[in-house]
């Protein structure tokens, strides 16, 4: 079994394989997100493809990677629509199960400032067994980047982690939403990506240094590379691996107009994975992710924005302005 340091030293020019959720999003646009007990009228409603796993797969494909999706959808119209949309992006969907459970559904409320509140009904996403994950990942190679998120069961995440470790592939875990996982998972993780709230939740259950940044404390407690996204303040990347220490504050990039923040974090993760598997080092891959996130907020929907390599490079050329999101 390879170590994280071994995986970091291996050349990167493979696929992005995403093990994760696929949802149909029901999006309502309102002036302000309702408070508890409050009823508001929506100005617009629409359906769109989503799910953190599918969003990240789409972002990785648009950023130039070869992408395979592993997960589950229902044997229903929403499931068929999701698979058709992924295939149209050039994503391999042969390893997506068709389940008797209904396709996952996300209720997304977006306010006038582009901020959102999301409720997810997992449906078929929780019907993708670890055995299916293990079987579909037998083709992993050391050049691949495997991505998983918190919208699938912990057992499936852990099956993916073990498969990545056995193949020598890099395992990027976006633990969003933050869920409980076994302590043994962390030895298989190459990079943990969380936002500041998920980072705080994880730190609550760990022994960690009393001082230092949250990213540094989490990296020290778990023994993995950690990237904490900080919205308009950019992100913080910490890796204490022997021979490759990193502690970098990375910028966010300005969006001229924020339309919808839904899926911006997924665009970040997907583009990061794409850059990482095609030869960029980790800090540079994180900058690609930040640029893709900036592009994502300029369009509506969790898979909005066209963060192609050309568009990402255009954003990276201008780092002078602070982010608007």
Short mmCIF file of C-alpha atoms in Angstrom, two decimals:
data_model
loop_
_atom_site.label_atom_id
_atom_site.label_comp_id
_atom_site.label_asym_id
_atom_site.label_seq_id
_atom_site.Cartn_x
_atom_site.Cartn_y
_atom_site.Cartn_z
CA UNK A 1 0.00 0.00 0.00
CA UNK A 2 1.42 3.38 -0.98
CA UNK A 3 1.82 6.24 1.47
CA UNK A 4 0.57 9.77 0.90
CA UNK A 5 4.16 10.94 0.37
CA UNK A 6 4.64 8.23 -2.28
CA UNK A 7 1.50 9.34 -4.11
CA UNK A 8 2.57 12.97 -4.05
CA UNK A 9 5.82 12.08 -5.84
CA UNK A 10 4.16 10.24 -8.74
CA UNK A 11 3.60 11.87 -12.14
CA UNK A 12 0.13 13.22 -12.79
CA UNK A 13 -1.48 12.75 -16.20
CA UNK A 14 -4.54 10.62 -15.67
CA UNK A 15 -8.29 10.77 -15.20
CA UNK A 16 -10.51 12.41 -12.64
CA UNK A 17 -12.80 9.74 -11.20
CA UNK A 18 -15.68 11.14 -9.14
CA UNK A 19 -17.50 8.95 -6.62
CA UNK A 20 -20.44 11.03 -5.53
CA UNK A 21 -23.96 12.34 -5.61
CA UNK A 22 -26.26 13.12 -8.52
CA UNK A 23 -29.35 15.25 -7.83
CA UNK A 24 -32.04 17.04 -9.72
CA UNK A 25 -32.17 20.61 -8.39
CA UNK A 26 -35.45 22.49 -7.94
CA UNK A 27 -34.36 26.13 -7.84
CA UNK A 28 -36.51 29.00 -6.57
CA UNK A 29 -35.43 32.63 -6.79
CA UNK A 30 -36.57 34.96 -3.99
CA UNK A 31 -35.79 38.47 -2.81
CA UNK A 32 -34.61 37.16 0.58
CA UNK A 33 -34.24 33.64 1.97
CA UNK A 34 -37.16 33.10 4.38
CA UNK A 35 -36.63 33.07 8.12
CA UNK A 36 -38.08 30.19 10.19
CA UNK A 37 -41.88 30.31 9.97
CA UNK A 38 -41.86 32.89 7.18
CA UNK A 39 -43.48 32.41 3.75
CA UNK A 40 -42.15 34.29 0.73
CA UNK A 41 -43.09 34.33 -2.94
CA UNK A 42 -40.60 33.20 -5.56
CA UNK A 43 -40.05 35.26 -8.69
CA UNK A 44 -38.78 32.29 -10.69
CA UNK A 45 -38.60 28.49 -10.49
CA UNK A 46 -36.68 26.01 -12.63
CA UNK A 47 -35.14 22.54 -12.61
CA UNK A 48 -31.45 21.91 -13.28
CA UNK A 49 -28.92 19.12 -12.98
CA UNK A 50 -26.92 19.03 -9.75
CA UNK A 51 -25.50 16.97 -6.91
CA UNK A 52 -22.03 17.69 -5.58
CA UNK A 53 -20.52 14.68 -7.33
CA UNK A 54 -22.07 15.49 -10.70
CA UNK A 55 -21.20 19.18 -10.33
CA UNK A 56 -17.56 18.34 -9.65
CA UNK A 57 -17.44 15.89 -12.55
CA UNK A 58 -18.80 18.53 -14.92
CA UNK A 59 -16.34 21.13 -13.64
CA UNK A 60 -13.42 18.73 -14.09
CA UNK A 61 -14.49 17.87 -17.63
CA UNK A 62 -14.92 21.51 -18.60
CA UNK A 63 -11.47 22.24 -17.15
CA UNK A 64 -9.94 19.73 -19.53
CA UNK A 65 -9.81 16.39 -17.70
CA UNK A 66 -10.98 12.95 -18.80
CA UNK A 67 -13.72 12.16 -16.27
CA UNK A 68 -15.54 9.05 -15.03
CA UNK A 69 -18.61 9.27 -12.76
CA UNK A 70 -19.47 6.62 -10.14
CA UNK A 71 -22.76 6.87 -8.24
CA UNK A 72 -26.46 6.07 -8.43
CA UNK A 73 -29.63 7.60 -9.84
CA UNK A 74 -33.22 6.42 -9.81
CA UNK A 75 -34.82 4.49 -12.62
CA UNK A 76 -36.89 7.56 -13.43
CA UNK A 77 -37.02 10.57 -15.72
CA UNK A 78 -34.76 12.67 -13.48
CA UNK A 79 -32.12 9.93 -13.46
CA UNK A 80 -32.20 9.66 -17.24
CA UNK A 81 -31.90 13.43 -17.60
CA UNK A 82 -28.89 13.55 -15.28
CA UNK A 83 -27.08 10.78 -17.16
CA UNK A 84 -27.81 12.42 -20.52
CA UNK A 85 -26.45 15.75 -19.28
CA UNK A 86 -23.22 14.17 -17.98
CA UNK A 87 -22.72 12.21 -21.19
CA UNK A 88 -23.17 15.44 -23.17
CA UNK A 89 -20.19 16.84 -21.25
CA UNK A 90 -18.07 13.88 -22.36
CA UNK A 91 -18.21 12.16 -18.96
CA UNK A 92 -18.18 8.34 -18.76
CA UNK A 93 -21.40 7.32 -16.94
CA UNK A 94 -21.18 3.53 -17.41
CA UNK A 95 -20.51 3.07 -13.69
CA UNK A 96 -23.61 4.96 -12.50
CA UNK A 97 -26.18 2.54 -11.05
CA UNK A 98 -29.90 2.74 -11.86
CA UNK A 99 -31.65 2.21 -8.53
CA UNK A 100 -35.29 1.56 -7.58
CA UNK A 101 -34.92 4.47 -5.15
CA UNK A 102 -35.91 7.90 -6.54
CA UNK A 103 -33.20 10.13 -7.94
CA UNK A 104 -31.76 12.55 -5.36
CA UNK A 105 -33.51 15.91 -5.12
CA UNK A 106 -32.16 19.26 -3.92
CA UNK A 107 -34.37 22.20 -3.02
CA UNK A 108 -32.31 25.33 -3.72
CA UNK A 109 -33.43 28.81 -2.62
CA UNK A 110 -31.43 31.69 -4.14
CA UNK A 111 -31.80 35.30 -2.97
CA UNK A 112 -31.25 38.58 -4.80
CA UNK A 113 -27.58 38.69 -3.78
CA UNK A 114 -26.94 35.22 -5.20
CA UNK A 115 -26.65 33.54 -1.78
CA UNK A 116 -28.41 30.24 -1.28
CA UNK A 117 -29.96 27.77 1.14
CA UNK A 118 -30.12 24.10 0.12
CA UNK A 119 -32.01 21.06 1.41
CA UNK A 120 -31.09 17.66 -0.06
CA UNK A 121 -33.17 14.48 -0.18
CA UNK A 122 -30.47 11.84 -0.98
CA UNK A 123 -32.70 9.18 -2.54
CA UNK A 124 -30.63 6.90 -4.79
CA UNK A 125 -27.37 8.50 -3.64
CA UNK A 126 -27.62 6.39 -0.50
CA UNK A 127 -28.28 3.24 -2.56
CA UNK A 128 -24.79 3.01 -4.06
CA UNK A 129 -23.19 0.21 -2.02
CA UNK A 130 -19.48 0.05 -1.13
CA UNK A 131 -19.18 -3.17 -3.16
CA UNK A 132 -20.19 -1.29 -6.32
CA UNK A 133 -17.67 1.47 -5.56
CA UNK A 134 -14.88 -1.06 -5.04
CA UNK A 135 -15.73 -2.99 -8.20
CA UNK A 136 -15.84 0.10 -10.42
CA UNK A 137 -12.51 1.45 -9.14
CA UNK A 138 -10.41 -1.59 -10.08
CA UNK A 139 -9.17 0.29 -13.15
CA UNK A 140 -7.65 3.16 -11.11
CA UNK A 141 -4.01 3.97 -11.80
CA UNK A 142 -1.39 5.98 -9.95
CA UNK A 143 -1.92 8.85 -12.40
CA UNK A 144 -5.60 9.27 -11.49
CA UNK A 145 -7.22 11.65 -9.02
CA UNK A 146 -10.21 10.16 -7.19
CA UNK A 147 -12.73 12.64 -5.76
CA UNK A 148 -15.49 12.03 -3.19
CA UNK A 149 -17.83 14.25 -1.13
CA UNK A 150 -20.03 14.03 1.96
CA UNK A 151 -23.33 13.59 0.09
CA UNK A 152 -22.79 9.82 -0.13
CA UNK A 153 -22.61 7.33 2.77
CA UNK A 154 -19.40 7.20 4.81
CA UNK A 155 -19.01 3.50 3.92
CA UNK A 156 -18.86 4.36 0.22
CA UNK A 157 -16.34 7.14 0.85
CA UNK A 158 -14.16 4.71 2.77
CA UNK A 159 -14.40 2.09 0.01
CA UNK A 160 -13.26 4.73 -2.47
CA UNK A 161 -10.38 5.76 -0.20
CA UNK A 162 -9.13 2.20 0.13
CA UNK A 163 -9.31 1.69 -3.64
CA UNK A 164 -7.33 4.87 -4.27
CA UNK A 165 -4.68 3.87 -1.77
CA UNK A 166 -4.36 0.37 -3.25
CA UNK A 167 -3.87 1.82 -6.74
CA UNK A 168 -1.48 4.57 -5.61
CA UNK A 169 -3.96 7.17 -6.87
CA UNK A 170 -4.42 10.53 -5.18
CA UNK A 171 -7.63 10.79 -3.14
CA UNK A 172 -9.24 14.22 -2.84
CA UNK A 173 -11.94 14.25 -0.18
CA UNK A 174 -14.33 17.21 -0.16
CA UNK A 175 -16.07 16.48 3.13
CA UNK A 176 -19.11 18.61 2.32
CA UNK A 177 -21.41 18.35 4.05
CA UNK A 178 -19.24 17.35 6.99
CA UNK A 179 -20.14 13.84 8.14
CA UNK A 180 -18.58 11.41 10.60
CA UNK A 181 -16.01 9.06 9.07
CA UNK A 182 -13.79 6.41 10.62
CA UNK A 183 -10.39 7.55 11.98
CA UNK A 184 -8.68 5.05 9.68
CA UNK A 185 -9.88 6.95 6.61
CA UNK A 186 -7.33 9.73 6.95
CA UNK A 187 -4.30 7.58 6.12
CA UNK A 188 -5.72 7.20 2.61
CA UNK A 189 -6.47 10.91 2.00
CA UNK A 190 -4.12 12.93 -0.22
CA UNK A 191 -6.00 16.23 0.15
CA UNK A 192 -8.95 17.27 2.31
CA UNK A 193 -10.97 20.24 1.02
CA UNK A 194 -13.47 21.88 3.38
CA UNK A 195 -14.92 25.32 3.95
CA UNK A 196 -14.38 27.20 7.19
CA UNK A 197 -17.60 25.87 8.78
CA UNK A 198 -16.79 22.25 7.92
CA UNK A 199 -13.25 22.80 9.19
CA UNK A 200 -14.58 24.09 12.53
CA UNK A 201 -16.93 21.09 12.82
CA UNK A 202 -14.07 18.66 12.25
CA UNK A 203 -11.81 20.41 14.75
CA UNK A 204 -14.46 20.11 17.47
CA UNK A 205 -13.97 16.35 17.61
CA UNK A 206 -10.16 16.30 17.44
CA UNK A 207 -7.17 16.95 19.65
CA UNK A 208 -5.27 19.75 17.96
CA UNK A 209 -2.76 22.48 18.57
CA UNK A 210 -4.27 25.40 20.51
CA UNK A 211 -2.76 28.00 18.18
CA UNK A 212 -2.28 28.46 14.47
CA UNK A 213 -4.71 28.77 11.60
CA UNK A 214 -7.66 26.38 11.38
CA UNK A 215 -6.13 24.78 8.28
CA UNK A 216 -2.81 24.21 10.03
CA UNK A 217 -4.50 22.80 13.14
CA UNK A 218 -6.63 20.43 11.05
CA UNK A 219 -3.65 19.30 8.96
CA UNK A 220 -1.67 18.63 12.13
CA UNK A 221 -4.47 16.73 13.84
CA UNK A 222 -5.32 14.52 10.85
CA UNK A 223 -1.90 14.16 9.27
CA UNK A 224 -3.20 15.07 5.79
CA UNK A 225 -2.87 18.00 3.40
CA UNK A 226 -5.75 20.42 4.01
CA UNK A 227 -7.23 23.19 1.89
CA UNK A 228 -9.78 25.41 3.63
CA UNK A 229 -11.86 27.64 1.34
CA UNK A 230 -12.63 31.06 2.81
CA UNK A 231 -15.01 32.73 0.35
CA UNK A 232 -13.89 36.26 -0.47
CA UNK A 233 -10.71 35.70 1.55
CA UNK A 234 -9.50 32.99 -0.82
CA UNK A 235 -8.23 29.72 0.63
CA UNK A 236 -5.49 28.34 2.86
CA UNK A 237 -3.43 25.29 1.83
CA UNK A 238 -1.35 23.42 4.41
CA UNK A 239 0.65 20.23 3.84
CA UNK A 240 3.14 19.00 6.43
CA UNK A 241 4.34 15.98 4.44
CA UNK A 242 8.09 15.36 4.79
CA UNK A 243 9.96 16.96 1.92
CA UNK A 244 6.92 18.84 0.56
CA UNK A 245 5.76 21.25 3.29
CA UNK A 246 3.25 23.87 2.18
CA UNK A 247 1.59 26.73 4.01
CA UNK A 248 0.11 29.11 1.46
CA UNK A 249 -2.65 31.69 1.50
CA UNK A 250 -4.20 31.64 -1.97
CA UNK A 251 -6.30 34.44 -3.48
CA UNK A 252 -9.91 34.53 -4.54
CA UNK A 253 -10.74 36.15 -7.87
CA UNK A 254 -13.23 38.90 -8.58
CA UNK A 255 -16.52 38.20 -10.33
CA UNK A 256 -17.93 41.28 -12.10
CA UNK A 257 -21.45 40.16 -11.18
CA UNK A 258 -22.57 37.46 -8.74
CA UNK A 259 -25.67 35.71 -10.08
CA UNK A 260 -25.75 32.50 -8.02
CA UNK A 261 -23.20 31.03 -5.58
CA UNK A 262 -24.73 27.53 -5.83
CA UNK A 263 -22.06 25.10 -7.01
CA UNK A 264 -19.11 27.51 -6.74
CA UNK A 265 -17.36 25.23 -4.25
CA UNK A 266 -17.95 22.25 -6.54
CA UNK A 267 -16.48 24.14 -9.51
CA UNK A 268 -13.45 24.86 -7.31
CA UNK A 269 -12.97 21.17 -6.43
CA UNK A 270 -13.56 19.87 -9.94
CA UNK A 271 -11.17 22.30 -11.61
CA UNK A 272 -8.55 21.69 -8.90
CA UNK A 273 -8.76 17.94 -9.54
CA UNK A 274 -8.51 18.47 -13.31
CA UNK A 275 -5.40 20.62 -13.00
CA UNK A 276 -3.83 18.27 -10.44
CA UNK A 277 -4.26 15.21 -12.66
CA UNK A 278 -2.85 16.97 -15.72
CA UNK A 279 0.48 17.96 -14.20
CA UNK A 280 -0.05 21.13 -12.12
CA UNK A 281 1.36 21.18 -8.61
CA UNK A 282 -1.10 21.48 -5.75
CA UNK A 283 -0.90 25.27 -5.16
CA UNK A 284 -1.30 25.95 -8.88
CA UNK A 285 -4.20 23.47 -9.07
CA UNK A 286 -5.86 25.31 -6.18
CA UNK A 287 -5.54 28.57 -8.12
CA UNK A 288 -7.29 26.90 -11.06
CA UNK A 289 -10.03 25.91 -8.64
CA UNK A 290 -10.42 29.47 -7.37
CA UNK A 291 -10.64 30.81 -10.91
CA UNK A 292 -13.31 28.23 -11.79
CA UNK A 293 -15.28 29.20 -8.69
CA UNK A 294 -15.19 32.83 -9.82
CA UNK A 295 -16.58 31.83 -13.21
CA UNK A 296 -19.28 29.63 -11.65
CA UNK A 297 -20.94 32.45 -9.67
CA UNK A 298 -21.50 34.45 -12.85
CA UNK A 299 -24.22 32.05 -14.06
CA UNK A 300 -27.31 30.46 -12.54
CA UNK A 301 -27.42 26.85 -11.37
CA UNK A 302 -25.03 24.42 -9.72
CA UNK A 303 -23.41 23.62 -13.06
CA UNK A 304 -23.42 27.19 -14.33
CA UNK A 305 -20.44 28.95 -15.84
CA UNK A 306 -18.11 27.65 -18.53
CA UNK A 307 -14.80 27.24 -16.73
CA UNK A 308 -12.82 25.97 -19.71
CA UNK A 309 -9.00 26.02 -19.59
CA UNK A 310 -9.05 29.18 -21.70
CA UNK A 311 -11.55 30.92 -19.40
CA UNK A 312 -9.62 29.86 -16.29
CA UNK A 313 -6.35 31.17 -17.72
CA UNK A 314 -8.04 34.48 -18.52
CA UNK A 315 -9.10 34.84 -14.87
CA UNK A 316 -5.62 33.90 -13.66
CA UNK A 317 -4.05 36.68 -15.71
CA UNK A 318 -5.67 39.27 -13.45
CA UNK A 319 -5.02 38.73 -9.73
CA UNK A 320 -5.07 42.37 -8.69
CA UNK A 321 -8.72 42.77 -7.61
CA UNK A 322 -10.21 41.24 -4.46
CA UNK A 323 -13.11 38.85 -4.99
CA UNK A 324 -16.69 40.10 -5.00
CA UNK A 325 -18.05 36.84 -3.55
#
